[in-house]
JSON list of C-alpha atoms in Angstrom, two decimals:
[
{"chain": "A", "resi": 30, "resn": "MET", "atom": "CA", "xyz": [130.88, 157.32, 97.54]},
{"chain": "A", "resi": 31, "resn": "LEU", "atom": "CA", "xyz": [128.97, 154.24, 96.55]},
{"chain": "A", "resi": 32, "resn": "ASP", "atom": "CA", "xyz": [127.22, 154.34, 92.89]},
{"chain": "A", "resi": 33, "resn": "ASN", "atom": "CA", "xyz": [123.99, 152.23, 92.22]},
{"chain": "A", "resi": 34, "resn": "LYS", "atom": "CA", "xyz": [126.19, 149.15, 91.16]},
{"chain": "A", "resi": 35, "resn": "GLY", "atom": "CA", "xyz": [127.72, 149.16, 94.65]},
{"chain": "A", "resi": 36, "resn": "ARG", "atom": "CA", "xyz": [131.22, 150.42, 93.47]},
{"chain": "A", "resi": 37, "resn": "LEU", "atom": "CA", "xyz": [133.39, 152.48, 95.72]},
{"chain": "A", "resi": 38, "resn": "PHE", "atom": "CA", "xyz": [133.77, 155.95, 93.77]},
{"chain": "A", "resi": 39, "resn": "GLY", "atom": "CA", "xyz": [132.30, 154.36, 90.76]},
{"chain": "A", "resi": 40, "resn": "LYS", "atom": "CA", "xyz": [135.62, 152.15, 90.08]},
{"chain": "A", "resi": 41, "resn": "VAL", "atom": "CA", "xyz": [135.98, 149.34, 92.80]},
{"chain": "A", "resi": 42, "resn": "SER", "atom": "CA", "xyz": [133.46, 146.87, 94.02]},
{"chain": "A", "resi": 43, "resn": "LEU", "atom": "CA", "xyz": [133.24, 146.26, 97.70]},
{"chain": "A", "resi": 44, "resn": "VAL", "atom": "CA", "xyz": [133.22, 142.59, 96.93]},
{"chain": "A", "resi": 45, "resn": "ASP", "atom": "CA", "xyz": [136.34, 142.90, 95.23]},
{"chain": "A", "resi": 46, "resn": "LEU", "atom": "CA", "xyz": [138.04, 145.15, 97.76]},
{"chain": "A", "resi": 47, "resn": "PHE", "atom": "CA", "xyz": [136.84, 142.22, 100.67]},
{"chain": "A", "resi": 48, "resn": "ALA", "atom": "CA", "xyz": [138.31, 139.77, 98.64]},
{"chain": "A", "resi": 49, "resn": "VAL", "atom": "CA", "xyz": [141.54, 141.43, 98.32]},
{"chain": "A", "resi": 50, "resn": "ALA", "atom": "CA", "xyz": [141.71, 142.03, 102.03]},
{"chain": "A", "resi": 51, "resn": "VAL", "atom": "CA", "xyz": [141.21, 138.36, 102.81]},
{"chain": "A", "resi": 52, "resn": "ILE", "atom": "CA", "xyz": [143.92, 137.30, 100.33]},
{"chain": "A", "resi": 53, "resn": "ALA", "atom": "CA", "xyz": [146.27, 139.80, 101.75]},
{"chain": "A", "resi": 54, "resn": "ALA", "atom": "CA", "xyz": [145.50, 138.57, 105.20]},
{"chain": "A", "resi": 55, "resn": "VAL", "atom": "CA", "xyz": [146.19, 134.87, 104.31]},
{"chain": "A", "resi": 56, "resn": "VAL", "atom": "CA", "xyz": [149.50, 135.87, 102.53]},
{"chain": "A", "resi": 57, "resn": "ALA", "atom": "CA", "xyz": [150.58, 137.50, 105.81]},
{"chain": "A", "resi": 58, "resn": "VAL", "atom": "CA", "xyz": [149.67, 134.79, 108.07]},
{"chain": "A", "resi": 59, "resn": "VAL", "atom": "CA", "xyz": [151.50, 132.20, 105.83]},
{"chain": "A", "resi": 60, "resn": "TYR", "atom": "CA", "xyz": [154.64, 134.36, 105.56]},
{"chain": "A", "resi": 61, "resn": "PHE", "atom": "CA", "xyz": [154.76, 134.98, 109.13]},
{"chain": "A", "resi": 62, "resn": "ASN", "atom": "CA", "xyz": [154.26, 130.97, 109.89]},
{"chain": "A", "resi": 63, "resn": "VAL", "atom": "CA", "xyz": [156.03, 129.49, 107.24]},
{"chain": "A", "resi": 64, "resn": "GLY", "atom": "CA", "xyz": [158.09, 132.05, 105.54]},
{"chain": "A", "resi": 65, "resn": "ALA", "atom": "CA", "xyz": [161.06, 134.45, 106.98]},
{"chain": "A", "resi": 66, "resn": "ALA", "atom": "CA", "xyz": [159.69, 133.89, 110.55]},
{"chain": "A", "resi": 67, "resn": "GLY", "atom": "CA", "xyz": [159.59, 130.13, 110.45]},
{"chain": "A", "resi": 68, "resn": "ARG", "atom": "CA", "xyz": [163.27, 130.03, 109.03]},
{"chain": "A", "resi": 69, "resn": "PRO", "atom": "CA", "xyz": [165.88, 129.10, 111.52]},
{"chain": "A", "resi": 70, "resn": "VAL", "atom": "CA", "xyz": [168.18, 131.87, 112.50]},
{"chain": "A", "resi": 71, "resn": "LEU", "atom": "CA", "xyz": [171.62, 130.59, 112.10]},
{"chain": "A", "resi": 72, "resn": "GLY", "atom": "CA", "xyz": [174.48, 131.85, 114.31]},
{"chain": "A", "resi": 73, "resn": "ALA", "atom": "CA", "xyz": [178.04, 132.59, 113.32]},
{"chain": "A", "resi": 74, "resn": "GLU", "atom": "CA", "xyz": [180.11, 130.21, 111.52]},
{"chain": "A", "resi": 75, "resn": "GLN", "atom": "CA", "xyz": [181.86, 127.93, 114.39]},
{"chain": "A", "resi": 76, "resn": "TYR", "atom": "CA", "xyz": [183.25, 124.43, 115.14]},
{"chain": "A", "resi": 77, "resn": "VAL", "atom": "CA", "xyz": [180.64, 122.05, 115.95]},
{"chain": "A", "resi": 78, "resn": "LEU", "atom": "CA", "xyz": [180.52, 118.82, 117.60]},
{"chain": "A", "resi": 79, "resn": "ILE", "atom": "CA", "xyz": [177.97, 116.26, 116.35]},
{"chain": "A", "resi": 80, "resn": "THR", "atom": "CA", "xyz": [178.17, 113.10, 118.41]},
{"chain": "A", "resi": 81, "resn": "PHE", "atom": "CA", "xyz": [176.45, 109.82, 116.97]},
{"chain": "A", "resi": 82, "resn": "PHE", "atom": "CA", "xyz": [175.25, 106.80, 118.80]},
{"chain": "A", "resi": 83, "resn": "HIS", "atom": "CA", "xyz": [174.62, 103.42, 118.30]},
{"chain": "A", "resi": 84, "resn": "PRO", "atom": "CA", "xyz": [173.40, 101.18, 121.39]},
{"chain": "A", "resi": 85, "resn": "ALA", "atom": "CA", "xyz": [174.70, 97.80, 119.96]},
{"chain": "A", "resi": 86, "resn": "MET", "atom": "CA", "xyz": [177.47, 98.24, 117.03]},
{"chain": "A", "resi": 87, "resn": "GLU", "atom": "CA", "xyz": [178.95, 94.91, 115.76]},
{"chain": "A", "resi": 88, "resn": "ASP", "atom": "CA", "xyz": [182.66, 94.83, 117.17]},
{"chain": "A", "resi": 89, "resn": "PHE", "atom": "CA", "xyz": [184.37, 94.78, 113.77]},
{"chain": "A", "resi": 90, "resn": "THR", "atom": "CA", "xyz": [182.34, 97.79, 112.74]},
{"chain": "A", "resi": 91, "resn": "ALA", "atom": "CA", "xyz": [183.44, 99.80, 116.05]},
{"chain": "A", "resi": 92, "resn": "ASP", "atom": "CA", "xyz": [186.95, 98.74, 115.41]},
{"chain": "A", "resi": 93, "resn": "ALA", "atom": "CA", "xyz": [186.89, 100.20, 111.93]},
{"chain": "A", "resi": 94, "resn": "ALA", "atom": "CA", "xyz": [185.35, 103.37, 113.59]},
{"chain": "A", "resi": 95, "resn": "GLU", "atom": "CA", "xyz": [187.93, 103.54, 116.07]},
{"chain": "A", "resi": 96, "resn": "GLN", "atom": "CA", "xyz": [190.77, 103.34, 113.40]},
{"chain": "A", "resi": 97, "resn": "ALA", "atom": "CA", "xyz": [188.86, 106.21, 111.75]},
{"chain": "A", "resi": 98, "resn": "ALA", "atom": "CA", "xyz": [189.11, 108.28, 114.66]},
{"chain": "A", "resi": 99, "resn": "GLU", "atom": "CA", "xyz": [192.88, 107.65, 114.71]},
{"chain": "A", "resi": 100, "resn": "ARG", "atom": "CA", "xyz": [193.21, 109.05, 111.26]},
{"chain": "A", "resi": 101, "resn": "GLY", "atom": "CA", "xyz": [190.61, 111.67, 111.77]},
{"chain": "A", "resi": 102, "resn": "SER", "atom": "CA", "xyz": [188.70, 110.26, 108.75]},
{"chain": "A", "resi": 103, "resn": "PRO", "atom": "CA", "xyz": [185.72, 112.10, 107.49]},
{"chain": "A", "resi": 104, "resn": "VAL", "atom": "CA", "xyz": [182.15, 111.34, 108.35]},
{"chain": "A", "resi": 105, "resn": "ILE", "atom": "CA", "xyz": [179.71, 111.39, 105.59]},
{"chain": "A", "resi": 106, "resn": "ASP", "atom": "CA", "xyz": [176.15, 111.12, 105.42]},
{"chain": "A", "resi": 107, "resn": "ASP", "atom": "CA", "xyz": [175.59, 108.32, 103.10]},
{"chain": "A", "resi": 108, "resn": "ALA", "atom": "CA", "xyz": [172.03, 109.26, 101.60]},
{"chain": "A", "resi": 109, "resn": "ASN", "atom": "CA", "xyz": [173.11, 112.82, 101.09]},
{"chain": "A", "resi": 110, "resn": "GLU", "atom": "CA", "xyz": [176.87, 112.59, 100.39]},
{"chain": "A", "resi": 111, "resn": "ILE", "atom": "CA", "xyz": [177.20, 115.43, 102.86]},
{"chain": "A", "resi": 112, "resn": "PHE", "atom": "CA", "xyz": [180.44, 115.93, 105.10]},
{"chain": "A", "resi": 113, "resn": "LEU", "atom": "CA", "xyz": [179.55, 115.90, 108.62]},
{"chain": "A", "resi": 114, "resn": "GLY", "atom": "CA", "xyz": [183.05, 116.59, 109.98]},
{"chain": "A", "resi": 115, "resn": "ASN", "atom": "CA", "xyz": [186.04, 114.42, 110.83]},
{"chain": "A", "resi": 116, "resn": "VAL", "atom": "CA", "xyz": [186.01, 111.93, 113.51]},
{"chain": "A", "resi": 117, "resn": "ILE", "atom": "CA", "xyz": [187.75, 113.12, 116.77]},
{"chain": "A", "resi": 118, "resn": "GLU", "atom": "CA", "xyz": [186.65, 110.40, 119.26]},
{"chain": "A", "resi": 119, "resn": "VAL", "atom": "CA", "xyz": [185.27, 107.11, 119.74]},
{"chain": "A", "resi": 120, "resn": "LEU", "atom": "CA", "xyz": [183.79, 105.94, 123.14]},
{"chain": "A", "resi": 121, "resn": "ARG", "atom": "CA", "xyz": [182.75, 101.98, 123.46]},
{"chain": "A", "resi": 122, "resn": "GLY", "atom": "CA", "xyz": [180.80, 100.61, 125.99]},
{"chain": "A", "resi": 123, "resn": "GLU", "atom": "CA", "xyz": [178.72, 97.68, 126.89]},
{"chain": "A", "resi": 124, "resn": "SER", "atom": "CA", "xyz": [175.97, 96.94, 124.16]},
{"chain": "A", "resi": 125, "resn": "VAL", "atom": "CA", "xyz": [172.49, 97.90, 125.23]},
{"chain": "A", "resi": 126, "resn": "ILE", "atom": "CA", "xyz": [169.70, 95.70, 123.92]},
{"chain": "A", "resi": 127, "resn": "ILE", "atom": "CA", "xyz": [165.99, 96.22, 124.80]},
{"chain": "A", "resi": 128, "resn": "LEU", "atom": "CA", "xyz": [164.02, 92.84, 124.37]},
{"chain": "A", "resi": 129, "resn": "PRO", "atom": "CA", "xyz": [161.10, 91.45, 126.03]},
{"chain": "A", "resi": 130, "resn": "ASP", "atom": "CA", "xyz": [161.46, 88.60, 128.72]},
{"chain": "A", "resi": 131, "resn": "VAL", "atom": "CA", "xyz": [159.31, 85.57, 128.84]},
{"chain": "A", "resi": 132, "resn": "HIS", "atom": "CA", "xyz": [156.47, 87.71, 130.51]},
{"chain": "A", "resi": 133, "resn": "GLY", "atom": "CA", "xyz": [156.58, 90.46, 128.12]},
{"chain": "A", "resi": 134, "resn": "VAL", "atom": "CA", "xyz": [158.27, 92.88, 129.99]},
{"chain": "A", "resi": 135, "resn": "GLU", "atom": "CA", "xyz": [161.04, 94.79, 128.31]},
{"chain": "A", "resi": 136, "resn": "VAL", "atom": "CA", "xyz": [164.36, 94.23, 129.96]},
{"chain": "A", "resi": 137, "resn": "ALA", "atom": "CA", "xyz": [167.88, 95.79, 129.03]},
{"chain": "A", "resi": 138, "resn": "SER", "atom": "CA", "xyz": [170.58, 93.28, 128.34]},
{"chain": "A", "resi": 139, "resn": "THR", "atom": "CA", "xyz": [174.00, 93.11, 126.42]},
{"chain": "A", "resi": 140, "resn": "MET", "atom": "CA", "xyz": [174.81, 91.15, 123.40]},
{"chain": "A", "resi": 141, "resn": "GLU", "atom": "CA", "xyz": [178.02, 89.35, 122.90]},
{"chain": "A", "resi": 142, "resn": "GLY", "atom": "CA", "xyz": [180.24, 90.57, 119.72]},
{"chain": "A", "resi": 143, "resn": "ARG", "atom": "CA", "xyz": [178.54, 94.23, 119.99]},
{"chain": "A", "resi": 144, "resn": "SER", "atom": "CA", "xyz": [179.22, 97.28, 121.72]},
{"chain": "A", "resi": 145, "resn": "SER", "atom": "CA", "xyz": [177.38, 100.71, 122.42]},
{"chain": "A", "resi": 146, "resn": "VAL", "atom": "CA", "xyz": [179.43, 103.43, 120.61]},
{"chain": "A", "resi": 147, "resn": "HIS", "atom": "CA", "xyz": [179.64, 107.17, 120.52]},
{"chain": "A", "resi": 148, "resn": "ILE", "atom": "CA", "xyz": [181.39, 108.58, 117.35]},
{"chain": "A", "resi": 149, "resn": "THR", "atom": "CA", "xyz": [182.15, 112.33, 117.90]},
{"chain": "A", "resi": 150, "resn": "ALA", "atom": "CA", "xyz": [182.76, 114.24, 114.59]},
{"chain": "A", "resi": 151, "resn": "ARG", "atom": "CA", "xyz": [184.08, 118.02, 114.38]},
{"chain": "A", "resi": 152, "resn": "VAL", "atom": "CA", "xyz": [182.65, 120.24, 111.67]},
{"chain": "A", "resi": 153, "resn": "SER", "atom": "CA", "xyz": [182.61, 123.77, 111.00]},
{"chain": "A", "resi": 154, "resn": "GLY", "atom": "CA", "xyz": [179.08, 125.15, 110.67]},
{"chain": "A", "resi": 155, "resn": "ARG", "atom": "CA", "xyz": [176.26, 127.46, 112.00]},
{"chain": "A", "resi": 156, "resn": "LEU", "atom": "CA", "xyz": [174.30, 126.15, 114.82]},
{"chain": "A", "resi": 157, "resn": "SER", "atom": "CA", "xyz": [170.32, 126.86, 115.27]},
{"chain": "A", "resi": 158, "resn": "ASP", "atom": "CA", "xyz": [168.54, 125.84, 118.29]},
{"chain": "A", "resi": 159, "resn": "GLY", "atom": "CA", "xyz": [170.80, 122.66, 118.90]},
{"chain": "A", "resi": 160, "resn": "ALA", "atom": "CA", "xyz": [170.70, 121.74, 115.36]},
{"chain": "A", "resi": 161, "resn": "ILE", "atom": "CA", "xyz": [173.11, 122.23, 112.70]},
{"chain": "A", "resi": 162, "resn": "VAL", "atom": "CA", "xyz": [172.50, 122.97, 108.85]},
{"chain": "A", "resi": 163, "resn": "LEU", "atom": "CA", "xyz": [174.83, 121.42, 106.32]},
{"chain": "A", "resi": 164, "resn": "GLY", "atom": "CA", "xyz": [174.17, 121.34, 103.03]},
{"chain": "A", "resi": 165, "resn": "GLY", "atom": "CA", "xyz": [170.61, 122.20, 102.98]},
{"chain": "A", "resi": 166, "resn": "ASN", "atom": "CA", "xyz": [169.92, 119.18, 105.70]},
{"chain": "A", "resi": 167, "resn": "VAL", "atom": "CA", "xyz": [169.13, 119.94, 109.39]},
{"chain": "A", "resi": 168, "resn": "TYR", "atom": "CA", "xyz": [171.17, 117.38, 111.59]},
{"chain": "A", "resi": 169, "resn": "ALA", "atom": "CA", "xyz": [169.55, 117.57, 115.19]},
{"chain": "A", "resi": 170, "resn": "VAL", "atom": "CA", "xyz": [169.41, 115.37, 118.27]},
{"chain": "A", "resi": 171, "resn": "GLY", "atom": "CA", "xyz": [167.44, 112.29, 117.30]},
{"chain": "A", "resi": 172, "resn": "SER", "atom": "CA", "xyz": [167.84, 112.23, 113.92]},
{"chain": "A", "resi": 173, "resn": "GLU", "atom": "CA", "xyz": [168.74, 108.92, 112.33]},
{"chain": "A", "resi": 174, "resn": "VAL", "atom": "CA", "xyz": [171.42, 109.03, 109.74]},
{"chain": "A", "resi": 175, "resn": "ILE", "atom": "CA", "xyz": [173.45, 106.40, 107.88]},
{"chain": "A", "resi": 176, "resn": "ILE", "atom": "CA", "xyz": [177.07, 107.63, 108.09]},
{"chain": "A", "resi": 177, "resn": "TRP", "atom": "CA", "xyz": [180.39, 106.41, 106.77]},
{"chain": "A", "resi": 178, "resn": "ALA", "atom": "CA", "xyz": [183.36, 107.04, 109.30]},
{"chain": "A", "resi": 179, "resn": "GLY", "atom": "CA", "xyz": [186.43, 105.77, 107.52]},
{"chain": "A", "resi": 180, "resn": "PRO", "atom": "CA", "xyz": [185.62, 102.38, 106.45]},
{"chain": "A", "resi": 181, "resn": "ALA", "atom": "CA", "xyz": [182.69, 102.02, 108.93]},
{"chain": "A", "resi": 182, "resn": "LYS", "atom": "CA", "xyz": [179.16, 102.32, 107.76]},
{"chain": "A", "resi": 183, "resn": "SER", "atom": "CA", "xyz": [176.29, 102.33, 110.07]},
{"chain": "A", "resi": 184, "resn": "MET", "atom": "CA", "xyz": [172.79, 103.56, 110.96]},
{"chain": "A", "resi": 185, "resn": "LEU", "atom": "CA", "xyz": [173.33, 105.63, 114.07]},
{"chain": "A", "resi": 186, "resn": "TYR", "atom": "CA", "xyz": [171.27, 108.21, 116.09]},
{"chain": "A", "resi": 187, "resn": "ILE", "atom": "CA", "xyz": [172.72, 111.83, 116.69]},
{"chain": "A", "resi": 188, "resn": "SER", "atom": "CA", "xyz": [172.72, 112.24, 120.49]},
{"chain": "A", "resi": 189, "resn": "GLU", "atom": "CA", "xyz": [174.38, 115.46, 120.72]},
{"chain": "A", "resi": 190, "resn": "VAL", "atom": "CA", "xyz": [174.94, 118.59, 118.73]},
{"chain": "A", "resi": 191, "resn": "ARG", "atom": "CA", "xyz": [176.89, 121.50, 120.22]},
{"chain": "A", "resi": 192, "resn": "ALA", "atom": "CA", "xyz": [179.42, 124.32, 119.78]},
{"chain": "A", "resi": 193, "resn": "GLU", "atom": "CA", "xyz": [182.93, 123.34, 120.43]},
{"chain": "A", "resi": 194, "resn": "ASP", "atom": "CA", "xyz": [183.96, 125.04, 123.93]},
{"chain": "A", "resi": 195, "resn": "ASN", "atom": "CA", "xyz": [187.55, 125.37, 122.94]},
{"chain": "A", "resi": 196, "resn": "HIS", "atom": "CA", "xyz": [188.79, 124.89, 119.50]},
{"chain": "A", "resi": 197, "resn": "VAL", "atom": "CA", "xyz": [192.61, 124.89, 118.40]}
]
């Protein structure tokens, strides 16, 4: 089987055969961890609700967002120019600002002229593990995004991504 030069059947070196086996193992590990197995499995196309949150939006910007909801204006990711749905609801509450007090302890307070705002948009897409992939970008809870909601432009956090329960 082995000749005097260490070749298997006089053709293949054992060192070469070992090197090919190591390369094949590395390729397999990379493929299964980063390749096809690492890609999200997307569900069927469906209506998805994305809720954006800002803890202390200026009132005039929140007013513009409410007007966008009345018109069903589009929500656009400012950085990537990706359509994130149409505004279907804007909920306002008291602003929430976390600042240190005189003793350095962080406390929550409100700020005059600001409101906490939840903007919900409806878009058709495919969910994957509580996130939605739109235009090649993943939008998930906790993501920070600068959006246009009608004439209102603001930096918000995504607080919820979920399938719409009942669509019309």
